[in-house]
XYZ file of C-alpha atoms in Angstrom:
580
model
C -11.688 16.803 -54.488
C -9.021 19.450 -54.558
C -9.298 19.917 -50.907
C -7.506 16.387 -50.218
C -4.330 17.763 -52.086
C -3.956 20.165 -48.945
C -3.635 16.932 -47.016
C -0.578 15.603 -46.160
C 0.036 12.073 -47.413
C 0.317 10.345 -44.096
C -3.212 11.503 -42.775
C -4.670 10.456 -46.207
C -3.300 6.997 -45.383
C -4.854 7.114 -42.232
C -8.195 8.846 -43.280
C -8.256 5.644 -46.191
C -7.045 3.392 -43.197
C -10.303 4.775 -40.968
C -13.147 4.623 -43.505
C -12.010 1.509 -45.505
C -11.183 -0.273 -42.405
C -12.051 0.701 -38.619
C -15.534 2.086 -39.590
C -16.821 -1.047 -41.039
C -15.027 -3.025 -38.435
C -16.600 -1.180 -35.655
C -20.213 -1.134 -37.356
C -20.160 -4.428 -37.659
C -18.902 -5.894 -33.779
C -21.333 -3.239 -32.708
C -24.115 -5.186 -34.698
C -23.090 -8.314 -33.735
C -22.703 -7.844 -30.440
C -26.227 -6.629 -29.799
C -27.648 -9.851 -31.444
C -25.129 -11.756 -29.653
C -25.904 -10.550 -26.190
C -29.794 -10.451 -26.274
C -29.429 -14.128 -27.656
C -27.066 -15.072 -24.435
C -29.381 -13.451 -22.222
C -32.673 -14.723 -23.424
C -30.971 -18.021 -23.498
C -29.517 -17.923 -19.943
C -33.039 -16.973 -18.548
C -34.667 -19.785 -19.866
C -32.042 -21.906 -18.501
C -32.433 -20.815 -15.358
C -36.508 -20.925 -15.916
C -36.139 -24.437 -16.533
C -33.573 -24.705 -13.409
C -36.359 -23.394 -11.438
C -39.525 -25.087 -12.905
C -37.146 -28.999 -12.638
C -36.773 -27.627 -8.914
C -40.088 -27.139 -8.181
C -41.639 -30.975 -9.928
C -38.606 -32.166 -8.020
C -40.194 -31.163 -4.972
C -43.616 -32.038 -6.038
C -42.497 -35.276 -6.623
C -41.468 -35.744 -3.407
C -44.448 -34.072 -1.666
C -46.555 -36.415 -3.669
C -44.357 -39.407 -2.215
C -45.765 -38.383 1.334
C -49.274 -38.037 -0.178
C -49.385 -41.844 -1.859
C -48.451 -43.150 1.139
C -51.153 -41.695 3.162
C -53.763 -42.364 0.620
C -52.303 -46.325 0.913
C -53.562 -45.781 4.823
C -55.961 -43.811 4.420
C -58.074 -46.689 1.834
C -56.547 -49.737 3.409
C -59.383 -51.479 5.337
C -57.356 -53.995 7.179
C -55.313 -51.270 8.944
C -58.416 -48.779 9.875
C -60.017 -51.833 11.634
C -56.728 -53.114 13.489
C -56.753 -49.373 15.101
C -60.417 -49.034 15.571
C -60.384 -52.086 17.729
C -61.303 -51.616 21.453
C -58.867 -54.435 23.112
C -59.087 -55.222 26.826
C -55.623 -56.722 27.162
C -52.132 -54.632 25.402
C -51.469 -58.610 24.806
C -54.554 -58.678 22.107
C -52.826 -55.190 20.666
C -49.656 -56.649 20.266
C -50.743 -59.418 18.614
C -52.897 -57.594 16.247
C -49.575 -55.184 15.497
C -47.640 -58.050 14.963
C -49.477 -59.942 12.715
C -50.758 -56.451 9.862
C -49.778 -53.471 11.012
C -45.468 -54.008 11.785
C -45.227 -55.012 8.253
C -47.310 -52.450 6.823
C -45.619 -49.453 8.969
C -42.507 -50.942 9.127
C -41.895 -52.858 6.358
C -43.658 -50.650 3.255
C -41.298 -48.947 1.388
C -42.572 -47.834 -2.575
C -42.987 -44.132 -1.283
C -40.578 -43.854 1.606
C -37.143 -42.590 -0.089
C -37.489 -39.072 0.891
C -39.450 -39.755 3.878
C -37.981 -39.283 7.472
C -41.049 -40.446 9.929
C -44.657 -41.873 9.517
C -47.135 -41.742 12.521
C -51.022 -42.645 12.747
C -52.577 -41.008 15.739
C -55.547 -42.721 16.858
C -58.223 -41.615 19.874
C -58.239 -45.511 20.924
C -56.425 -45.169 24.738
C -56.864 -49.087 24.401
C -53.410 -49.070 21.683
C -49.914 -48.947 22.438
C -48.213 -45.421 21.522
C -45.173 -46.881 19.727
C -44.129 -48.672 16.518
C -45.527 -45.554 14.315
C -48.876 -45.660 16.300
C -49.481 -42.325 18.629
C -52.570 -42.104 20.710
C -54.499 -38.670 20.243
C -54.339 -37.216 23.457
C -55.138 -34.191 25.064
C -51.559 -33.336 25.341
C -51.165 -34.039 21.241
C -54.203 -32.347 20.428
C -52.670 -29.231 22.291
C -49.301 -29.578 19.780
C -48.764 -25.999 17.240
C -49.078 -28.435 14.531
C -52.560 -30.048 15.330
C -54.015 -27.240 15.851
C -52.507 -25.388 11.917
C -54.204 -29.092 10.946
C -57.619 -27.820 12.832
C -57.554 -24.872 10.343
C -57.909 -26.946 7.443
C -59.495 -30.164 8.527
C -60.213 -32.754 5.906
C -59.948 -35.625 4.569
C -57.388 -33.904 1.888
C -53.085 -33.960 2.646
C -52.259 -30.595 3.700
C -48.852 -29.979 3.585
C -47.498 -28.139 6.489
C -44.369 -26.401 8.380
C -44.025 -27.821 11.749
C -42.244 -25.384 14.648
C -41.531 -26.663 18.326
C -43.075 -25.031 21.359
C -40.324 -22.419 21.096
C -40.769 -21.110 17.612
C -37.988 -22.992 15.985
C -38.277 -25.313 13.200
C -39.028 -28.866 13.664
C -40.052 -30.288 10.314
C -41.831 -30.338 6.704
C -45.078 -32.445 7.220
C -48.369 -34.170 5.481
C -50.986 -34.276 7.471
C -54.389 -36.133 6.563
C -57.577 -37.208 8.446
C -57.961 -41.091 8.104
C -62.030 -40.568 7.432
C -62.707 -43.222 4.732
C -63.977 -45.969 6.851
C -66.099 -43.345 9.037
C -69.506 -44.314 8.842
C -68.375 -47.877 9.720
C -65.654 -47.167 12.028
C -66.155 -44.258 15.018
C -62.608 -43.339 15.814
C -60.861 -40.123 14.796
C -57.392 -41.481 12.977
C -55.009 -39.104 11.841
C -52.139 -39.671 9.891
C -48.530 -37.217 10.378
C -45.892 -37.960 7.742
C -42.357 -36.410 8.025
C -39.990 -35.190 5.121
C -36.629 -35.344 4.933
C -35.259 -31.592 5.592
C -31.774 -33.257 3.781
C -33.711 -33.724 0.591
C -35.740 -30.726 0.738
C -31.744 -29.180 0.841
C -30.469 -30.466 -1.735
C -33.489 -30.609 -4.365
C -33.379 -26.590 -3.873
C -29.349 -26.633 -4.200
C -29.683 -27.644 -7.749
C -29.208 -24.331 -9.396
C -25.964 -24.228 -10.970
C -26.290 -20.716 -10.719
C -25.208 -18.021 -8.290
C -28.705 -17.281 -6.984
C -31.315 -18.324 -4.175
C -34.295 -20.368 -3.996
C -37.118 -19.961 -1.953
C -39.818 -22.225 -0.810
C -43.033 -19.967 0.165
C -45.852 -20.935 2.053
C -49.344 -18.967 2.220
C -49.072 -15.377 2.899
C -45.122 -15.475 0.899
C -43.652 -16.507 3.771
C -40.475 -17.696 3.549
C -40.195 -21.427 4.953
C -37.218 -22.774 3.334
C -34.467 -20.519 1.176
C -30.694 -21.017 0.031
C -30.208 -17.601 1.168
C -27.177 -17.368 3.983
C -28.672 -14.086 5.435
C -32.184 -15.665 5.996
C -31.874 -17.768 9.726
C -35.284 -19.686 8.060
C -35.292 -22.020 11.057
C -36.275 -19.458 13.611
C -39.756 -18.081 14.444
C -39.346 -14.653 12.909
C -41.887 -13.857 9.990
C -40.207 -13.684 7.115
C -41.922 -12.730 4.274
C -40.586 -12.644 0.526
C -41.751 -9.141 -0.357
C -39.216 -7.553 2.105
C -36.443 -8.960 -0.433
C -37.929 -7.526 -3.643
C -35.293 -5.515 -5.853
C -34.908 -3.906 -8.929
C -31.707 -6.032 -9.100
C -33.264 -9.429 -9.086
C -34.689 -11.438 -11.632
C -37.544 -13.424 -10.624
C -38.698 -17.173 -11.147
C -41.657 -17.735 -9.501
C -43.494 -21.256 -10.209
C -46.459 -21.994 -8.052
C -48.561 -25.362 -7.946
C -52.044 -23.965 -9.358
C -55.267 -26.346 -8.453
C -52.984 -28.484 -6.873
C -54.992 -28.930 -3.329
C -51.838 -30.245 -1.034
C -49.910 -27.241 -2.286
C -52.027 -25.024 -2.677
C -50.774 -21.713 -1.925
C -47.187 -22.833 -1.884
C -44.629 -21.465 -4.627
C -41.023 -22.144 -5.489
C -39.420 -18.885 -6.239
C -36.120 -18.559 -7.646
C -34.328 -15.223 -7.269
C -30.525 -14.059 -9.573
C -28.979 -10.786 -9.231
C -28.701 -8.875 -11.952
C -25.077 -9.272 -12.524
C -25.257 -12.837 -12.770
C -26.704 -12.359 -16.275
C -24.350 -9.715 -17.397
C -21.502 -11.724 -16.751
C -22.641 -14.232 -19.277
C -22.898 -11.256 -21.644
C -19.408 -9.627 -20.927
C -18.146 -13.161 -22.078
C -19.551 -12.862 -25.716
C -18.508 -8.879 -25.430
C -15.271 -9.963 -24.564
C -14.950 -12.055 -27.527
C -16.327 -9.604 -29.537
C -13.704 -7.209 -28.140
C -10.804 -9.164 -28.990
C -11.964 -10.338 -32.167
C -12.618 -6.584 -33.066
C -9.149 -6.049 -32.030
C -7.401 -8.378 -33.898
C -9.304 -7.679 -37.430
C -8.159 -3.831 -36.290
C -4.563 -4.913 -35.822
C -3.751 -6.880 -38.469
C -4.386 -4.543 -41.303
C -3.202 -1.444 -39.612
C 0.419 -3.480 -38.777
C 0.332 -3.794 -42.490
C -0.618 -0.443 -43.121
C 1.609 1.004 -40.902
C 4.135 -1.391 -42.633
C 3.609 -0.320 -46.371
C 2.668 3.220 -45.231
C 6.479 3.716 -43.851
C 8.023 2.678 -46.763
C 6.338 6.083 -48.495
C 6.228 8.398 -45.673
C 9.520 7.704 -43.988
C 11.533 8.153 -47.209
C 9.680 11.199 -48.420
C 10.388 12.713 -45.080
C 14.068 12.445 -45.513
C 14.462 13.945 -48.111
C 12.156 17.188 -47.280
C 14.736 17.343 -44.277
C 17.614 16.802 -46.250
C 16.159 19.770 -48.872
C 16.133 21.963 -45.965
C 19.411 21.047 -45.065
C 20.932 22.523 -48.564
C 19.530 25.659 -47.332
C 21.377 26.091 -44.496
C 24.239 24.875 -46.898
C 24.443 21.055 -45.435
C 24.743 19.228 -48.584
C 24.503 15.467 -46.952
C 23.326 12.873 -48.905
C 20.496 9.902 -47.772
C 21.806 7.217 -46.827
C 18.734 4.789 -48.086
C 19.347 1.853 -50.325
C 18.735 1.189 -53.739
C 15.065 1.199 -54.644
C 12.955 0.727 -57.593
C 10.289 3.079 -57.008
C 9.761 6.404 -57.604
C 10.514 7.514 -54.267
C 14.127 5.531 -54.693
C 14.509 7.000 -58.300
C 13.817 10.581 -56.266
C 16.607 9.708 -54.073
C 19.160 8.888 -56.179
C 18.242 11.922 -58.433
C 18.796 14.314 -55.372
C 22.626 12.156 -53.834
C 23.643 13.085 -57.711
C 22.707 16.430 -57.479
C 24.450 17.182 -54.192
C 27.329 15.516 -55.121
C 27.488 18.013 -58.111
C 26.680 21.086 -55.871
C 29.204 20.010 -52.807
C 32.033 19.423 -56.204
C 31.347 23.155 -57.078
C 31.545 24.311 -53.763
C 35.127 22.315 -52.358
C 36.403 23.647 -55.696
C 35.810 27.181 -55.055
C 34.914 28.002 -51.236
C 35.866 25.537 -49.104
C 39.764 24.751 -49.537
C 40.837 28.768 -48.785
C 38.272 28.654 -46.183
C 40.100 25.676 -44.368
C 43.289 27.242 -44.691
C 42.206 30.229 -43.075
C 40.206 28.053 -40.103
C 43.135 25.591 -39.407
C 45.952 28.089 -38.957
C 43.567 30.200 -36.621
C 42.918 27.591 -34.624
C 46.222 26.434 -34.591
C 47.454 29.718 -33.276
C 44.451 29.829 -30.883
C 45.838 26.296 -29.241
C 49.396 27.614 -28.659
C 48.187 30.866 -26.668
C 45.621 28.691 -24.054
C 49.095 26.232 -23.560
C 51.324 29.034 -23.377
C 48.874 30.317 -20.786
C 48.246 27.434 -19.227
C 52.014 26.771 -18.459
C 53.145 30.557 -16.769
C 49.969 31.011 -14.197
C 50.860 27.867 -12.166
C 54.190 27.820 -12.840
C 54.607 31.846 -11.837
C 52.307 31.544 -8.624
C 54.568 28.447 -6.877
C 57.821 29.817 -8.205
C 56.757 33.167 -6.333
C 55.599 31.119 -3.259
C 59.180 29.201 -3.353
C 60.785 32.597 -3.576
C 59.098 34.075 -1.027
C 59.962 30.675 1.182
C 63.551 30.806 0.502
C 63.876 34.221 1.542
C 62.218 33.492 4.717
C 64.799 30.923 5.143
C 67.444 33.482 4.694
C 66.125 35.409 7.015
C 65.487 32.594 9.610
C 61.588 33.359 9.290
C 61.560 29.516 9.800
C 58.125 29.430 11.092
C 56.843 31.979 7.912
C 58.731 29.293 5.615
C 56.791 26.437 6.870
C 53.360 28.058 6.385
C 54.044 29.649 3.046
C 55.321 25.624 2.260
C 52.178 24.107 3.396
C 50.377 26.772 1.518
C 51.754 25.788 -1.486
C 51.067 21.817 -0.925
C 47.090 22.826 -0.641
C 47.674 25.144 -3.900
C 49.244 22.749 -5.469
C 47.143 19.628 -5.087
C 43.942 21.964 -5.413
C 45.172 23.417 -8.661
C 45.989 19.800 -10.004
C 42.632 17.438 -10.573
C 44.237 14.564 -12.943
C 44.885 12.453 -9.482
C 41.772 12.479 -8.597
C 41.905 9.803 -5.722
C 44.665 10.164 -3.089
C 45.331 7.621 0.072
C 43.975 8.578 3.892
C 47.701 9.101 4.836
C 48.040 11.739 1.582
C 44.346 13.573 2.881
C 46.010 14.016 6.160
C 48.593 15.752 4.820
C 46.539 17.959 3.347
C 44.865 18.675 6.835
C 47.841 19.088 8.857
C 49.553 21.973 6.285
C 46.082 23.403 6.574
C 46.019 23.270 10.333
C 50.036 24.266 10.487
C 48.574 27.851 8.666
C 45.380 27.928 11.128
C 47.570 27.679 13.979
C 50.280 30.202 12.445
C 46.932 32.593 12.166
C 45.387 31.717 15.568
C 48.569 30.799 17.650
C 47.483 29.854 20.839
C 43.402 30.212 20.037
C 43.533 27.136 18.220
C 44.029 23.925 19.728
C 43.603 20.524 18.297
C 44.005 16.379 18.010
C 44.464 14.200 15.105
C 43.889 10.510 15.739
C 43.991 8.367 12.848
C 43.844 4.125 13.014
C 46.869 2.767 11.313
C 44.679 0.202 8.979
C 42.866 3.104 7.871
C 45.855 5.107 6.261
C 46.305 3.157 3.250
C 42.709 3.468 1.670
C 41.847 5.386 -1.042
C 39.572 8.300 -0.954
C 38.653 10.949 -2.951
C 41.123 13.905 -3.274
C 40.597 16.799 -0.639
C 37.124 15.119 0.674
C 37.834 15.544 4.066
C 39.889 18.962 4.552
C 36.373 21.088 3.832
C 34.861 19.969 7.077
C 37.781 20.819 8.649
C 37.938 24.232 7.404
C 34.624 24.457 8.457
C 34.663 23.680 11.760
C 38.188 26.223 12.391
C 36.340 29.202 9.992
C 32.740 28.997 11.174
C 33.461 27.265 14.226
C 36.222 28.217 15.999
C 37.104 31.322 14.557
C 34.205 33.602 15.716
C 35.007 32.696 19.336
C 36.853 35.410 21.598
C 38.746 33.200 23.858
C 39.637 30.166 20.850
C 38.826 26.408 20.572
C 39.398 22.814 19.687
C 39.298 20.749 17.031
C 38.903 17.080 17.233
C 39.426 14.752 14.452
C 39.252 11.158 14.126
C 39.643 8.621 10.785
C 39.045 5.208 11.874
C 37.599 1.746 10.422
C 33.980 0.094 10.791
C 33.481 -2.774 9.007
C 34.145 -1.794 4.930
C 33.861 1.730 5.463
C 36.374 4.670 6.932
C 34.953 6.885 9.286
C 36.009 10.528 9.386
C 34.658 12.513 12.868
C 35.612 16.294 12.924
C 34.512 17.964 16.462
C 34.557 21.504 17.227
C 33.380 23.478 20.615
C 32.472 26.481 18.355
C 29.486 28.306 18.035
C 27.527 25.684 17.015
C 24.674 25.578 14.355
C 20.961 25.996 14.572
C 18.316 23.515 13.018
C 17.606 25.488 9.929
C 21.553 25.468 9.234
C 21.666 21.585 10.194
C 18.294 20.401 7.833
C 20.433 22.586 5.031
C 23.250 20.720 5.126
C 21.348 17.484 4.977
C 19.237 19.046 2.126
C 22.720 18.824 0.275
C 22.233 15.129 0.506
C 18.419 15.119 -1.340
C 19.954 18.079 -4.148
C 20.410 17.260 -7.672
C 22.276 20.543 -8.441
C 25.797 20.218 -10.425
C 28.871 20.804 -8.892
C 30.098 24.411 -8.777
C 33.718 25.872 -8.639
C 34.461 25.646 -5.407
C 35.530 22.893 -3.007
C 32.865 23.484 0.167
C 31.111 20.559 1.671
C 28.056 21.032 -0.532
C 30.533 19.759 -3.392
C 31.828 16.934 -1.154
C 28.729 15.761 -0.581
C 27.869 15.821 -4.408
C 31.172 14.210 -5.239
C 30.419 11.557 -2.710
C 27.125 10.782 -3.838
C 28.222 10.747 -7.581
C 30.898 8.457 -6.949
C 29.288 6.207 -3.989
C 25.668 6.963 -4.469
C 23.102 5.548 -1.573
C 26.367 3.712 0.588
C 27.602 7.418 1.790
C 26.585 8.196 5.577
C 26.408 11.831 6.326
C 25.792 12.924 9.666
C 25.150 16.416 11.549
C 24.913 16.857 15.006
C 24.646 20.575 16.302
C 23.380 23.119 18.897
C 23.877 26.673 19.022
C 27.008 27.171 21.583
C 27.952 23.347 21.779
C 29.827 22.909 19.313
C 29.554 20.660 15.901
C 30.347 16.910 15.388
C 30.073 15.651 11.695
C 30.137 12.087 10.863
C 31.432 11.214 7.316
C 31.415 7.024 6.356
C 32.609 6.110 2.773
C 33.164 2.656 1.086
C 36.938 1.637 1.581
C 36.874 0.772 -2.003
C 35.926 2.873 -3.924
């Protein structure tokens, strides 16, 4: 076991944490969640199996509603005489209906719930064809469903899917020969008994499940299903084995010796899925029960682990601190343990060491520090004061000598030089007024003109409201200085500069206009690159730094606009809050 004192003491709490804890944990949700799951599975099959096999003795029950009432015809004497009769006069027939056979067809109801239309057809031309009786005529005998009867001919039900002449479906039917009476009574008597289609519905909408049922006939084909995408009311052939998949889980019940049904199955059909989601119910259980068990202890872990490994941390940093002569003490409080004991052993013994040290080292070495610093801080003020001070006292000499000399014009310019010096040179007022700014543009423009004379030609207009609102310091003269040195200036023949300050809304709205040279698009999509830059302000005052400053200050409510062609001149739009 030497190897696990090459460990360090955090991973052998988690390495305990692991194999006392989450192993076992895992083992056993990974056991119980295969018994778990096989047990939901096998018992949602069988309650779907049972769904299924209620479904299909629901139906039988009602089939076998249809078949009691024909065997009631088919043995009852009374009413096989009544239509054997030959009567001369529909007078004789009506009286004989009348008196048996409107109470029996009308009036006989133990087997009729599910039933939506009874008819005996009988070759006797002598009857009425009404009141449940139908005379089997030529024209009947040529009807789809007498002749699927003719297939099958006996004195047995046969339970049958009826279609109209143009394929479509008509109804679920018994149909039965009425031969009991034949050796005493000549005439061919069948009997045609009509299901409810409602019923049929609903008995196969019984399973609470998302799946389909499907009634098949001989040959699988589909007469009756749940399933939307199945029109099973139209002629087409529709046979179950064209729906087969690897994805569905069959029920198939069929009705064995039964001789009504024979051939006929109730099929129920459930995707896959279906089942699964059952399981991912118990896994999700499983899941979160894992998860808890996993959480618990390791919040307590975590919690009694800290109390160790934190501490011992601090002071390995603070040990390495005392080489790099940082004698600070831990700031933990009093503990019982050993690790608290450790602490307060190690704020003694830097205490001692840092007492040794002040004594000896560190007071001459402060002495030393202070006054060099001291004398370091009297230089950078001393410094500070002359090169301002000497640069405008030069300009104000040079000035008044102009004046002397009646240089009136030089005097001016050198004095407007010194107001943009001055106020450039002096950042503790950072935010000035409109009127101020202008200022600042006019001494600038006084010295453009001085330098251009008669090449340079411009017009200030400024709205009166808009003078007293506060702007940042020098945020307009850049674009002015723009537009006269990369503007105006290259042209031979000189230009014009155009500037407007004005008011929209909560917002002042600087316009600088120049019939320079104009910029191209690359120069233009730079400009408003400056706009999508993150870079930090530089030295100088250009309108890459406005921009910056604006957005720093005003973020997203700044408006910056470029519009530009090469030999028409410039026009750019600045809008900025009016309070700032």
């Amino acid at each position: 076991m030497y190897f696990l004192n090459n460990i360090r003491l955090r991973n052998k709490m988690f390495l305990v944490y692991f194999l006392g804890v989450i192993a076992p944990i895992i083992l056993t949700n990974a056991i119980f969640y295969n018994i778990i799951t096989e047990n939901v599975k096998e018992q949602r099959i069988n309650d779907i199996d049972r769904a299924v096999e209620q479904i299909k003795n629901e139906f039988q029950l009602m089939v076998d509603q249809g078949v009691g009432l024909s065997s009631f015809f088919y043995a009852d004497y009374k009413t096989n005489e009544v239509l054997n009769m030959n009567f001369t006069h529909t007078e004789d027939y009506v009286e004989a209906y009348d008196l048996y056979l409107r109470s029996i067809l009308n009036n006989y109801s133990p087997f009729s719930s599910s039933l939506q239309n009874k008819t005996i057809y009988v070759d006797n031309p002598t009857l009425l064809n009404s009141g449940n009786i139908g005379i089997l005529s030529d024209e009947v005998r040529e009807e789809a469903w007498y002749k699927l009867w003719l297939k099958d001919a006996s004195s047995q039900p046969v339970f049958v899917r009826i279609e109209d002449p143009e394929g479509q479906f008509q109804s679920f039917s018994l149909l039965r020969r009425m031969d009991y009476f034949a050796d005493r009574m000549a005439k061919e008597k069948l009997i045609k008994i009509d299901f409810k289609t409602i019923d049929i519905m609903e008995i196969f909408s019984n399973l609470n499940v998302k799946g389909d049922m499907y009634l098949l006939g001989p040959g699988d084909r589909i007469e009756y299903t749940t399933n939307r995408a199945i029109n099973w009311q139209d002629n087409a052939e529709h046979l179950y084995s064209s729906l087969k998949s690897d994805n569905l889980i069959q029920f198939e019940k069929g009705y064995g010796s039964i001789s009504y049904l024979r051939g006929w199955k109730v099929v129920g059909t459930i995707n896959e899925h279906e089942i699964i989601k059952e399981e991912l119910k118990s896994r999700y259980f499983i899941v979160w029960s894992g998860c808890v068990m996993m959480i618990v202890p390791t919040v307590i872990i975590l919690i009694i682990t800290r109390s160790i490994n934190v501490r011992i941390i601090e002071i390995l940093k603070h040990m390495k601190k005392v080489k790099t002569q940082n004698f600070q003490m831990i700031n933990y409080g009093e503990a019982r343990d050993e690790i608290g004991q450790l602490t307060l052993e190690f704020n003694n013994m830097i205490m001692q060491i840092k007492t040794l040290i002040n004594d000896v080292y560190i007071t001459a070495i402060q002495k030393k520090s202070l006054e060099l610093e001291r004398r370091k801080a009297q230089l950078n003020a001393l410094q500070s004061q002359i090169n301002p001070h000497f640069l405008f006292n030069a300009l104000e000499t040079i000035r008044m000598r102009s004046l002397l000399k009646h240089e009136k014009e030089t005097a001016k310019m050198i004095q407007s030089m010194a107001m943009i010096l001055r106020s450039s040179l002096t950042w503790n007022k950072e935010w000035v007024t409109v009127e101020e700014e202008l200022g600042f543009i006019m001494c600038f423009l006084d010295i453009q003109k001085y330098r251009f004379e008669d090449k340079l030609k411009y017009h200030v207009e400024v709205e009166p409201e808009a003078r007293a609102c506060v702007i940042p310091k020098m945020v307009f003269l850049p674009f002015v200085e723009n537009a006269s040195i990369h503007g105006i200036e290259p042209l031979k023949k000189g230009g014009g500069i155009d500037i407007r300050i004005g008011m929209e809304e909560d917002f002042v709205v600087f316009s600088v206009k120049d019939n320079g040279i104009g910029m191209n698009e690359e120069q233009v999509s730079k400009l408003y690159d400056y706009l999508k830059g993150e870079e930090l302000i530089g030295d100088r005052i250009g309108i890459q730094n406005v921009i910056y400053r604006g957005k720093m200050l005003y973020g997203d409510r700044i408006v910056f606009e470029v519009h530009s062609r090469p030999g028409e001149g410039t026009r750019i739009v600045l809008k900025i809050p009016s309070n700032p």
